[in-house]
mmCIF file of C-alpha atoms in Angstrom:
data_model
loop_
_atom_site.group_PDB
_atom_site.id
_atom_site.type_symbol
_atom_site.label_atom_id
_atom_site.label_comp_id
_atom_site.label_asym_id
_atom_site.label_seq_id
_atom_site.Cartn_x
_atom_site.Cartn_y
_atom_site.Cartn_z
ATOM 1 C CA UNK A 84 -26.695 179.815 87.875
ATOM 2 C CA UNK A 85 -28.567 176.520 88.295
ATOM 3 C CA UNK A 86 -31.267 176.290 90.940
ATOM 4 C CA UNK A 87 -29.834 172.889 91.783
ATOM 5 C CA UNK A 88 -26.577 174.439 92.990
ATOM 6 C CA UNK A 89 -28.471 176.945 95.093
ATOM 7 C CA UNK A 90 -30.499 174.076 96.513
ATOM 8 C CA UNK A 91 -27.222 172.362 97.367
ATOM 9 C CA UNK A 92 -26.162 175.354 99.449
ATOM 10 C CA UNK A 93 -29.493 175.202 101.272
ATOM 11 C CA UNK A 94 -28.843 171.547 102.022
ATOM 12 C CA UNK A 95 -25.513 172.537 103.577
ATOM 13 C CA UNK A 96 -27.218 175.162 105.715
ATOM 14 C CA UNK A 97 -29.976 172.846 106.884
ATOM 15 C CA UNK A 98 -27.343 170.269 107.825
ATOM 16 C CA UNK A 99 -25.807 172.807 110.202
ATOM 17 C CA UNK A 100 -29.136 174.148 111.454
ATOM 18 C CA UNK A 101 -30.317 170.695 112.446
ATOM 19 C CA UNK A 102 -26.954 169.678 113.886
ATOM 20 C CA UNK A 103 -27.194 172.695 116.171
ATOM 21 C CA UNK A 104 -30.562 171.518 117.510
ATOM 22 C CA UNK A 105 -30.016 167.777 117.880
ATOM 23 C CA UNK A 106 -26.488 167.968 119.291
ATOM 24 C CA UNK A 107 -27.977 168.959 122.652
ATOM 25 C CA UNK A 108 -29.559 165.520 123.143
ATOM 26 C CA UNK A 109 -26.318 163.492 123.464
ATOM 27 C CA UNK A 110 -24.919 166.264 125.673
ATOM 28 C CA UNK A 111 -27.651 166.090 128.338
ATOM 29 C CA UNK A 112 -25.475 163.894 130.555
ATOM 30 C CA UNK A 113 -22.496 166.239 130.068
ATOM 31 C CA UNK A 114 -24.578 169.261 131.072
ATOM 32 C CA UNK A 115 -25.691 167.444 134.234
ATOM 33 C CA UNK A 116 -22.076 166.694 135.166
ATOM 34 C CA UNK A 117 -20.484 169.966 134.036
ATOM 35 C CA UNK A 118 -22.974 172.337 135.639
ATOM 36 C CA UNK A 119 -24.216 170.191 138.561
ATOM 37 C CA UNK A 120 -27.870 170.248 137.486
ATOM 38 C CA UNK A 121 -30.793 167.784 137.633
ATOM 39 C CA UNK A 122 -32.637 166.036 134.790
ATOM 40 C CA UNK A 123 -35.416 168.625 134.777
ATOM 41 C CA UNK A 124 -32.995 171.524 134.284
ATOM 42 C CA UNK A 125 -31.096 169.613 131.622
ATOM 43 C CA UNK A 126 -34.375 168.938 129.847
ATOM 44 C CA UNK A 127 -35.182 172.643 130.063
ATOM 45 C CA UNK A 128 -31.946 173.493 128.212
ATOM 46 C CA UNK A 129 -33.001 171.244 125.353
ATOM 47 C CA UNK A 130 -36.538 172.606 125.507
ATOM 48 C CA UNK A 131 -35.211 176.163 125.200
ATOM 49 C CA UNK A 132 -33.457 175.276 121.952
ATOM 50 C CA UNK A 133 -36.753 174.027 120.530
ATOM 51 C CA UNK A 134 -38.787 176.869 122.031
ATOM 52 C CA UNK A 135 -36.283 179.190 120.396
ATOM 53 C CA UNK A 136 -37.012 177.443 117.129
ATOM 54 C CA UNK A 137 -40.713 178.154 117.622
ATOM 55 C CA UNK A 138 -40.471 181.737 118.890
ATOM 56 C CA UNK A 139 -39.411 183.610 115.713
ATOM 57 C CA UNK A 140 -41.646 181.790 113.265
ATOM 58 C CA UNK A 141 -44.500 184.281 113.287
ATOM 59 C CA UNK A 142 -42.158 187.327 113.157
ATOM 60 C CA UNK A 143 -40.176 185.586 110.406
ATOM 61 C CA UNK A 144 -43.392 184.913 108.504
ATOM 62 C CA UNK A 145 -44.254 188.596 108.725
ATOM 63 C CA UNK A 146 -40.714 189.479 107.595
ATOM 64 C CA UNK A 147 -41.255 187.368 104.473
ATOM 65 C CA UNK A 148 -44.075 189.705 103.463
ATOM 66 C CA UNK A 149 -41.553 192.576 103.514
ATOM 67 C CA UNK A 150 -38.211 191.017 102.566
ATOM 68 C CA UNK A 151 -37.087 188.358 100.112
ATOM 69 C CA UNK A 152 -36.656 184.724 101.118
ATOM 70 C CA UNK A 153 -32.934 185.112 100.387
ATOM 71 C CA UNK A 154 -32.402 187.927 102.882
ATOM 72 C CA UNK A 155 -34.235 186.134 105.672
ATOM 73 C CA UNK A 156 -32.202 182.968 105.092
ATOM 74 C CA UNK A 157 -28.993 185.012 105.282
ATOM 75 C CA UNK A 158 -30.096 186.460 108.618
ATOM 76 C CA UNK A 159 -30.692 182.946 109.932
ATOM 77 C CA UNK A 160 -27.141 181.953 108.990
ATOM 78 C CA UNK A 161 -25.700 184.908 110.877
ATOM 79 C CA UNK A 162 -27.843 184.069 113.906
ATOM 80 C CA UNK A 163 -26.670 180.454 113.869
ATOM 81 C CA UNK A 164 -23.040 181.557 113.829
ATOM 82 C CA UNK A 165 -23.568 183.831 116.830
ATOM 83 C CA UNK A 166 -25.583 181.262 118.783
ATOM 84 C CA UNK A 167 -23.001 178.514 118.296
ATOM 85 C CA UNK A 168 -20.260 180.807 119.565
ATOM 86 C CA UNK A 169 -22.442 181.635 122.553
ATOM 87 C CA UNK A 170 -22.765 177.972 123.533
ATOM 88 C CA UNK A 171 -19.039 177.380 123.075
ATOM 89 C CA UNK A 172 -18.209 180.293 125.376
ATOM 90 C CA UNK A 173 -21.028 179.826 127.938
ATOM 91 C CA UNK A 174 -19.606 180.174 131.495
ATOM 92 C CA UNK A 175 -22.821 179.264 133.349
ATOM 93 C CA UNK A 176 -26.127 177.435 133.050
ATOM 94 C CA UNK A 177 -27.933 180.720 132.420
ATOM 95 C CA UNK A 178 -25.554 181.658 129.602
ATOM 96 C CA UNK A 179 -25.935 178.175 128.128
ATOM 97 C CA UNK A 180 -29.723 178.511 128.197
ATOM 98 C CA UNK A 181 -29.593 181.888 126.450
ATOM 99 C CA UNK A 182 -27.251 180.565 123.755
ATOM 100 C CA UNK A 183 -29.358 177.426 123.251
ATOM 101 C CA UNK A 184 -32.391 179.653 122.779
ATOM 102 C CA UNK A 185 -30.447 181.763 120.249
ATOM 103 C CA UNK A 186 -29.551 178.657 118.241
ATOM 104 C CA UNK A 187 -33.218 177.764 118.251
ATOM 105 C CA UNK A 188 -34.099 181.229 116.964
ATOM 106 C CA UNK A 189 -31.760 180.742 114.011
ATOM 107 C CA UNK A 190 -33.331 177.419 113.069
ATOM 108 C CA UNK A 191 -36.839 178.818 113.304
ATOM 109 C CA UNK A 192 -36.048 181.711 110.985
ATOM 110 C CA UNK A 193 -34.318 179.363 108.546
ATOM 111 C CA UNK A 194 -37.123 176.833 108.204
ATOM 112 C CA UNK A 195 -39.865 179.442 107.830
ATOM 113 C CA UNK A 196 -37.977 181.067 104.961
ATOM 114 C CA UNK A 197 -36.306 178.061 103.342
ATOM 115 C CA UNK A 198 -39.172 175.553 103.159
ATOM 116 C CA UNK A 199 -41.556 177.768 101.137
ATOM 117 C CA UNK A 200 -38.557 178.904 99.072
ATOM 118 C CA UNK A 201 -37.736 175.289 98.172
ATOM 119 C CA UNK A 202 -41.373 174.560 97.320
ATOM 120 C CA UNK A 203 -41.259 177.515 94.922
ATOM 121 C CA UNK A 204 -37.906 176.496 93.432
ATOM 122 C CA UNK A 205 -39.332 173.070 92.513
ATOM 123 C CA UNK A 206 -43.135 173.467 92.375
ATOM 124 C CA UNK A 207 -43.778 170.209 90.490
ATOM 125 C CA UNK A 208 -41.898 167.990 92.939
ATOM 126 C CA UNK A 209 -42.433 169.545 96.343
ATOM 127 C CA UNK A 210 -42.307 166.212 98.145
ATOM 128 C CA UNK A 211 -39.130 165.095 96.416
ATOM 129 C CA UNK A 212 -37.365 168.407 97.117
ATOM 130 C CA UNK A 213 -38.446 168.400 100.756
ATOM 131 C CA UNK A 214 -37.267 164.806 101.041
ATOM 132 C CA UNK A 215 -33.768 165.610 99.771
ATOM 133 C CA UNK A 216 -33.579 168.724 101.959
ATOM 134 C CA UNK A 217 -34.731 166.648 104.910
ATOM 135 C CA UNK A 218 -32.146 163.989 104.157
ATOM 136 C CA UNK A 219 -29.398 166.609 104.427
ATOM 137 C CA UNK A 220 -30.885 167.681 107.739
ATOM 138 C CA UNK A 221 -31.032 164.091 108.917
ATOM 139 C CA UNK A 222 -27.407 163.399 108.077
ATOM 140 C CA UNK A 223 -26.549 166.008 110.699
ATOM 141 C CA UNK A 224 -28.590 164.101 113.251
ATOM 142 C CA UNK A 225 -26.721 160.904 112.388
ATOM 143 C CA UNK A 226 -23.373 162.615 112.845
ATOM 144 C CA UNK A 227 -24.312 164.447 116.065
ATOM 145 C CA UNK A 228 -23.750 161.605 118.544
ATOM 146 C CA UNK A 229 -20.414 160.438 117.034
ATOM 147 C CA UNK A 230 -19.291 164.070 116.819
ATOM 148 C CA UNK A 231 -20.032 164.491 120.518
ATOM 149 C CA UNK A 232 -18.124 161.290 121.278
ATOM 150 C CA UNK A 233 -15.075 162.669 119.449
ATOM 151 C CA UNK A 234 -15.439 166.127 121.008
ATOM 152 C CA UNK A 235 -15.576 164.600 124.495
ATOM 153 C CA UNK A 236 -12.021 163.329 124.024
ATOM 154 C CA UNK A 237 -11.103 167.011 124.358
ATOM 155 C CA UNK A 238 -13.998 169.315 125.316
ATOM 156 C CA UNK A 239 -17.659 169.295 124.241
ATOM 157 C CA UNK A 240 -17.382 173.011 123.470
ATOM 158 C CA UNK A 241 -15.204 172.260 120.434
ATOM 159 C CA UNK A 242 -18.255 170.932 118.619
ATOM 160 C CA UNK A 243 -19.801 174.391 118.811
ATOM 161 C CA UNK A 244 -16.646 176.217 117.746
ATOM 162 C CA UNK A 245 -16.627 174.065 114.623
ATOM 163 C CA UNK A 246 -20.327 174.678 114.079
ATOM 164 C CA UNK A 247 -19.841 178.453 114.219
ATOM 165 C CA UNK A 248 -17.069 178.376 111.611
ATOM 166 C CA UNK A 249 -19.028 176.116 109.259
ATOM 167 C CA UNK A 250 -22.186 178.221 109.606
ATOM 168 C CA UNK A 251 -20.334 181.405 108.675
ATOM 169 C CA UNK A 252 -18.765 179.783 105.602
ATOM 170 C CA UNK A 253 -22.019 178.200 104.390
ATOM 171 C CA UNK A 254 -23.920 181.455 104.747
ATOM 172 C CA UNK A 255 -21.392 183.228 102.536
ATOM 173 C CA UNK A 256 -21.628 180.481 99.893
ATOM 174 C CA UNK A 257 -25.430 180.723 99.831
ATOM 175 C CA UNK A 258 -25.233 184.504 99.443
ATOM 176 C CA UNK A 259 -22.874 184.192 96.479
ATOM 177 C CA UNK A 260 -24.980 181.564 94.681
ATOM 178 C CA UNK A 261 -28.298 183.329 95.320
ATOM 179 C CA UNK A 262 -26.949 186.536 93.803
ATOM 180 C CA UNK A 263 -26.258 184.667 90.527
ATOM 181 C CA UNK A 264 -29.471 182.596 90.296
ATOM 182 C CA UNK A 265 -32.770 183.463 88.621
ATOM 183 C CA UNK A 266 -35.105 183.177 91.610
ATOM 184 C CA UNK A 267 -38.873 182.439 91.500
ATOM 185 C CA UNK A 268 -41.423 185.160 92.240
ATOM 186 C CA UNK A 269 -44.267 182.805 93.226
ATOM 187 C CA UNK A 270 -44.527 184.400 96.665
ATOM 188 C CA UNK A 271 -44.630 187.986 95.421
ATOM 189 C CA UNK A 272 -48.343 188.230 96.204
ATOM 190 C CA UNK A 273 -47.894 187.051 99.793
ATOM 191 C CA UNK A 274 -47.945 190.504 101.379
ATOM 192 C CA UNK A 275 -50.689 190.283 104.040
ATOM 193 C CA UNK A 276 -49.609 188.010 106.867
ATOM 194 C CA UNK A 277 -52.775 188.143 108.964
ATOM 195 C CA UNK A 278 -55.102 187.709 105.995
ATOM 196 C CA UNK A 279 -53.197 184.608 104.912
ATOM 197 C CA UNK A 280 -53.380 183.138 108.409
ATOM 198 C CA UNK A 281 -57.111 183.816 108.685
ATOM 199 C CA UNK A 282 -57.832 182.391 105.266
ATOM 200 C CA UNK A 283 -56.010 179.119 105.921
ATOM 201 C CA UNK A 284 -56.686 178.658 109.641
ATOM 202 C CA UNK A 285 -58.408 175.279 109.298
ATOM 203 C CA UNK A 286 -55.479 173.759 107.426
ATOM 204 C CA UNK A 287 -53.015 175.354 109.855
ATOM 205 C CA UNK A 288 -54.879 173.972 112.879
ATOM 206 C CA UNK A 289 -55.149 170.490 111.385
ATOM 207 C CA UNK A 290 -51.394 170.419 110.791
ATOM 208 C CA UNK A 291 -50.471 171.854 114.189
ATOM 209 C CA UNK A 292 -52.501 169.339 116.177
ATOM 210 C CA UNK A 293 -51.371 166.237 114.289
ATOM 211 C CA UNK A 294 -47.747 167.182 113.641
ATOM 212 C CA UNK A 295 -47.255 169.095 116.893
ATOM 213 C CA UNK A 296 -48.502 166.404 119.269
ATOM 214 C CA UNK A 297 -46.649 163.639 117.450
ATOM 215 C CA UNK A 298 -43.456 165.700 117.586
ATOM 216 C CA UNK A 299 -44.113 166.409 121.292
ATOM 217 C CA UNK A 300 -43.809 162.681 121.977
ATOM 218 C CA UNK A 301 -40.749 162.451 119.734
ATOM 219 C CA UNK A 302 -39.036 165.310 121.561
ATOM 220 C CA UNK A 303 -39.543 163.658 124.911
ATOM 221 C CA UNK A 304 -38.331 160.318 123.612
ATOM 222 C CA UNK A 305 -35.185 161.216 121.725
ATOM 223 C CA UNK A 306 -33.858 163.839 124.143
ATOM 224 C CA UNK A 307 -33.908 161.285 126.968
ATOM 225 C CA UNK A 308 -33.151 158.245 124.850
ATOM 226 C CA UNK A 309 -29.589 157.874 126.098
ATOM 227 C CA UNK A 310 -30.628 158.038 129.756
ATOM 228 C CA UNK A 311 -33.596 155.756 129.053
ATOM 229 C CA UNK A 312 -31.366 153.125 127.490
ATOM 230 C CA UNK A 313 -28.968 153.339 130.446
ATOM 231 C CA UNK A 314 -31.987 152.848 132.710
ATOM 232 C CA UNK A 315 -32.749 149.705 130.693
ATOM 233 C CA UNK A 316 -29.297 148.406 131.597
ATOM 234 C CA UNK A 317 -27.284 149.233 128.473
ATOM 235 C CA UNK A 318 -23.714 150.609 128.749
ATOM 236 C CA UNK A 319 -23.485 154.427 128.365
ATOM 237 C CA UNK A 320 -21.506 154.254 125.100
ATOM 238 C CA UNK A 321 -24.032 151.855 123.584
ATOM 239 C CA UNK A 322 -26.915 154.007 124.783
ATOM 240 C CA UNK A 323 -25.416 157.105 123.167
ATOM 241 C CA UNK A 324 -24.834 155.351 119.870
ATOM 242 C CA UNK A 325 -28.434 154.139 119.736
ATOM 243 C CA UNK A 326 -29.309 157.755 118.967
ATOM 244 C CA UNK A 327 -27.184 157.343 115.862
ATOM 245 C CA UNK A 328 -29.195 154.235 114.957
ATOM 246 C CA UNK A 329 -32.446 156.177 115.254
ATOM 247 C CA UNK A 330 -31.197 159.081 113.166
ATOM 248 C CA UNK A 331 -29.539 156.825 110.587
ATOM 249 C CA UNK A 332 -32.880 155.096 110.042
ATOM 250 C CA UNK A 333 -34.270 158.522 109.204
ATOM 251 C CA UNK A 334 -31.936 159.125 106.258
ATOM 252 C CA UNK A 335 -33.709 156.772 103.806
ATOM 253 C CA UNK A 336 -37.031 157.639 105.445
ATOM 254 C CA UNK A 337 -36.847 161.233 104.185
ATOM 255 C CA UNK A 338 -36.176 160.167 100.605
ATOM 256 C CA UNK A 339 -38.852 157.457 100.583
ATOM 257 C CA UNK A 340 -41.448 159.618 102.276
ATOM 258 C CA UNK A 341 -40.792 162.626 100.050
ATOM 259 C CA UNK A 342 -41.525 160.582 96.930
ATOM 260 C CA UNK A 343 -44.592 158.924 98.460
ATOM 261 C CA UNK A 344 -45.939 162.286 99.622
ATOM 262 C CA UNK A 345 -46.141 163.407 95.980
ATOM 263 C CA UNK A 346 -48.253 160.354 95.115
ATOM 264 C CA UNK A 347 -50.476 159.404 98.070
ATOM 265 C CA UNK A 348 -53.491 161.153 99.679
ATOM 266 C CA UNK A 349 -51.993 163.410 102.324
ATOM 267 C CA UNK A 350 -54.124 162.745 105.401
ATOM 268 C CA UNK A 351 -54.357 158.921 105.237
ATOM 269 C CA UNK A 352 -50.625 158.807 104.559
ATOM 270 C CA UNK A 353 -49.866 160.974 107.596
ATOM 271 C CA UNK A 354 -52.130 158.893 109.836
ATOM 272 C CA UNK A 355 -50.398 155.722 108.699
ATOM 273 C CA UNK A 356 -47.027 157.221 109.600
ATOM 274 C CA UNK A 357 -48.177 158.295 113.073
ATOM 275 C CA UNK A 358 -49.633 154.825 113.675
ATOM 276 C CA UNK A 359 -46.292 153.251 112.781
ATOM 277 C CA UNK A 360 -44.526 155.653 115.160
ATOM 278 C CA UNK A 361 -46.876 154.727 118.016
ATOM 279 C CA UNK A 362 -46.143 151.069 117.379
ATOM 280 C CA UNK A 363 -42.419 151.799 117.408
ATOM 281 C CA UNK A 364 -42.596 153.569 120.783
ATOM 282 C CA UNK A 365 -44.415 150.583 122.280
ATOM 283 C CA UNK A 366 -41.769 148.260 120.834
ATOM 284 C CA UNK A 367 -39.008 150.337 122.446
ATOM 285 C CA UNK A 368 -40.717 150.057 125.832
ATOM 286 C CA UNK A 369 -41.237 146.286 125.702
ATOM 287 C CA UNK A 370 -37.915 145.446 124.006
ATOM 288 C CA UNK A 371 -35.429 143.423 126.035
ATOM 289 C CA UNK A 372 -31.866 142.763 124.959
ATOM 290 C CA UNK A 373 -29.633 144.758 122.642
ATOM 291 C CA UNK A 374 -30.865 143.224 119.375
ATOM 292 C CA UNK A 375 -34.513 143.916 120.209
ATOM 293 C CA UNK A 376 -33.755 147.474 121.304
ATOM 294 C CA UNK A 377 -31.836 148.152 118.081
ATOM 295 C CA UNK A 378 -34.709 146.803 115.973
ATOM 296 C CA UNK A 379 -37.260 148.900 117.866
ATOM 297 C CA UNK A 380 -35.026 151.972 117.517
ATOM 298 C CA UNK A 381 -34.910 151.484 113.744
ATOM 299 C CA UNK A 382 -38.721 151.326 113.584
ATOM 300 C CA UNK A 383 -39.089 154.514 115.626
ATOM 301 C CA UNK A 384 -36.422 156.351 113.644
ATOM 302 C CA UNK A 385 -37.796 155.383 110.247
ATOM 303 C CA UNK A 386 -41.415 156.171 111.151
ATOM 304 C CA UNK A 387 -40.899 159.570 112.768
ATOM 305 C CA UNK A 388 -38.638 160.831 110.007
ATOM 306 C CA UNK A 389 -41.177 159.866 107.368
ATOM 307 C CA UNK A 390 -43.525 162.303 109.098
ATOM 308 C CA UNK A 391 -41.556 165.481 108.438
ATOM 309 C CA UNK A 392 -41.425 165.607 104.602
ATOM 310 C CA UNK A 393 -44.967 164.223 104.475
ATOM 311 C CA UNK A 394 -46.225 166.962 106.789
ATOM 312 C CA UNK A 395 -44.399 169.727 104.938
ATOM 313 C CA UNK A 396 -45.715 168.468 101.600
ATOM 314 C CA UNK A 397 -49.246 168.370 103.031
ATOM 315 C CA UNK A 398 -49.022 172.017 104.068
ATOM 316 C CA UNK A 399 -46.878 173.503 101.302
ATOM 317 C CA UNK A 400 -48.654 171.576 98.550
ATOM 318 C CA UNK A 401 -52.087 172.575 99.844
ATOM 319 C CA UNK A 402 -51.367 176.286 100.289
ATOM 320 C CA UNK A 403 -51.723 178.720 97.349
ATOM 321 C CA UNK A 404 -48.867 181.009 96.275
ATOM 322 C CA UNK A 405 -50.453 184.127 97.737
ATOM 323 C CA UNK A 406 -50.491 182.762 101.295
ATOM 324 C CA UNK A 407 -47.909 179.977 101.362
ATOM 325 C CA UNK A 408 -45.104 181.548 103.394
ATOM 326 C CA UNK A 409 -47.366 183.393 105.833
ATOM 327 C CA UNK A 410 -49.637 180.433 106.528
ATOM 328 C CA UNK A 411 -46.685 178.053 106.749
ATOM 329 C CA UNK A 412 -45.069 180.360 109.312
ATOM 330 C CA UNK A 413 -48.213 180.185 111.457
ATOM 331 C CA UNK A 414 -48.242 176.400 111.173
ATOM 332 C CA UNK A 415 -44.535 176.196 112.035
ATOM 333 C CA UNK A 416 -44.936 178.416 115.093
ATOM 334 C CA UNK A 417 -47.856 176.404 116.399
ATOM 335 C CA UNK A 418 -46.257 173.049 115.675
ATOM 336 C CA UNK A 419 -42.922 173.961 117.237
ATOM 337 C CA UNK A 420 -44.542 175.502 120.319
ATOM 338 C CA UNK A 421 -46.566 172.343 120.807
ATOM 339 C CA UNK A 422 -43.605 169.990 120.525
ATOM 340 C CA UNK A 423 -41.021 172.074 122.349
ATOM 341 C CA UNK A 424 -42.147 171.146 125.863
ATOM 342 C CA UNK A 425 -41.855 167.406 125.253
ATOM 343 C CA UNK A 426 -38.414 166.985 126.790
ATOM 344 C CA UNK A 427 -39.275 169.215 129.756
ATOM 345 C CA UNK A 428 -42.462 167.249 130.500
ATOM 346 C CA UNK A 429 -40.648 163.916 130.340
ATOM 347 C CA UNK A 430 -37.795 165.229 132.491
ATOM 348 C CA UNK A 431 -40.166 166.572 135.135
ATOM 349 C CA UNK A 432 -42.222 163.366 135.154
ATOM 350 C CA UNK A 433 -39.118 161.222 135.671
ATOM 351 C CA UNK A 434 -37.760 163.584 138.311
ATOM 352 C CA UNK A 435 -41.126 163.277 140.111
ATOM 353 C CA UNK A 436 -40.737 159.499 140.272
ATOM 354 C CA UNK A 437 -42.444 158.160 137.151
ATOM 355 C CA UNK A 438 -40.626 155.459 135.196
ATOM 356 C CA UNK A 439 -39.558 156.033 131.612
ATOM 357 C CA UNK A 440 -41.667 153.046 130.556
ATOM 358 C CA UNK A 441 -44.817 154.494 132.118
ATOM 359 C CA UNK A 442 -44.240 157.954 130.644
ATOM 360 C CA UNK A 443 -43.659 156.739 127.094
ATOM 361 C CA UNK A 444 -46.548 154.250 127.145
ATOM 362 C CA UNK A 445 -48.883 157.026 128.307
ATOM 363 C CA UNK A 446 -47.694 159.321 125.520
ATOM 364 C CA UNK A 447 -48.094 156.551 122.930
ATOM 365 C CA UNK A 448 -51.641 155.914 124.137
ATOM 366 C CA UNK A 449 -52.509 159.578 123.716
ATOM 367 C CA UNK A 450 -51.200 159.573 120.148
ATOM 368 C CA UNK A 451 -53.191 156.446 119.326
ATOM 369 C CA UNK A 452 -56.366 158.210 120.457
ATOM 370 C CA UNK A 453 -55.452 161.204 118.275
ATOM 371 C CA UNK A 454 -55.081 158.980 115.197
ATOM 372 C CA UNK A 455 -58.514 157.448 115.804
ATOM 373 C CA UNK A 456 -60.056 160.920 116.118
ATOM 374 C CA UNK A 457 -58.426 162.166 112.895
ATOM 375 C CA UNK A 458 -59.440 159.043 111.002
ATOM 376 C CA UNK A 459 -63.059 159.564 112.043
ATOM 377 C CA UNK A 460 -62.980 163.244 111.087
ATOM 378 C CA UNK A 461 -61.394 162.425 107.739
ATOM 379 C CA UNK A 462 -64.121 159.908 106.981
ATOM 380 C CA UNK A 463 -66.634 162.664 107.689
ATOM 381 C CA UNK A 464 -64.799 165.058 105.350
ATOM 382 C CA UNK A 465 -63.791 167.400 108.161
ATOM 383 C CA UNK A 466 -59.996 167.456 107.683
ATOM 384 C CA UNK A 467 -58.752 170.082 105.188
ATOM 385 C CA UNK A 468 -56.001 169.428 102.667
ATOM 386 C CA UNK A 469 -55.406 168.550 99.032
ATOM 387 C CA UNK A 470 -53.988 170.253 95.975
ATOM 388 C CA UNK A 471 -52.884 173.874 96.224
ATOM 389 C CA UNK A 472 -55.857 176.056 96.936
ATOM 390 C CA UNK A 473 -58.211 173.142 97.480
ATOM 391 C CA UNK A 474 -59.497 171.426 100.583
ATOM 392 C CA UNK A 475 -61.878 168.675 101.511
ATOM 393 C CA UNK A 476 -65.286 169.789 102.671
ATOM 394 C CA UNK A 477 -65.252 171.377 106.091
#
């Protein structure tokens, strides 16, 4: 069986995994109305989904030293099915929080297993493969807001019933294709989780700080984007659909960035992307009028979604076979833990009286300082990264 077909089934799974995470953002207002909660609590629900995505990454990395990538991916599909059903049936805020966390757990297990697996399926074009995989993920983000709009004609819970059914079917398809495909054994030597993490700690830390803090700002921005746009004076329907604009801009960004990541020096490329994202956030804050807001949203969406395949290529392309999955799991756990609190912090700041403009300008300023620091360290040869098994001087 062709590896391309197996890769196609992974693209279907990642579509559902990402849909399950991003669908919470356009539902923040519904949660506030349905359960009688405040912005901070609503932000916590979203944060729990992303904390859930961070929580299993180290255990999943350890599991990959004992079980095949295929088995761990299958477990993630089963977890996604159960979590989606939990959200659909949630009778209270507490139950909703638990189910959101469970959905996050499924996504965390999936990405820790699937990303190294894809890098090993296509070792000569890691960036390209991650770009296509990311594009499938991003299509889910584009569809999330319109899907919520349609579901709200009936009941928002229907979106999660559909997700559960699709997750179960896609998991079975992946299992059937994987059983008939000649799979790579590049990770067979990755059997000591702690040794891999210790050996690659500098690269892991460099990725966590840059990717994690940038994603922290992104989490806070996109999960409150609808409410922020309403605060700017836009109609609720328009505000919700601006999320679609942001995510649609990310579809070509994944493909473009994946190809560029195979060709350009990793660290300067990443710093350029983060700089563009900072500029986009500032543009969103200062934009006035629908046309200007749409243009700024496109800049933000394109820039931030270039970051993800570039960051994965930086890590996966720099890590050797014998430590790739374990070290990537440590990076993923750190990065996701760092970003997960973004929506909670923004929600609490707004609830305390800060304006959205002030919060997002402060976050953009912090990221700008981070870029300057990384650029200086890179010039001094203190940022690790490069070809597999190689790093700059540290």
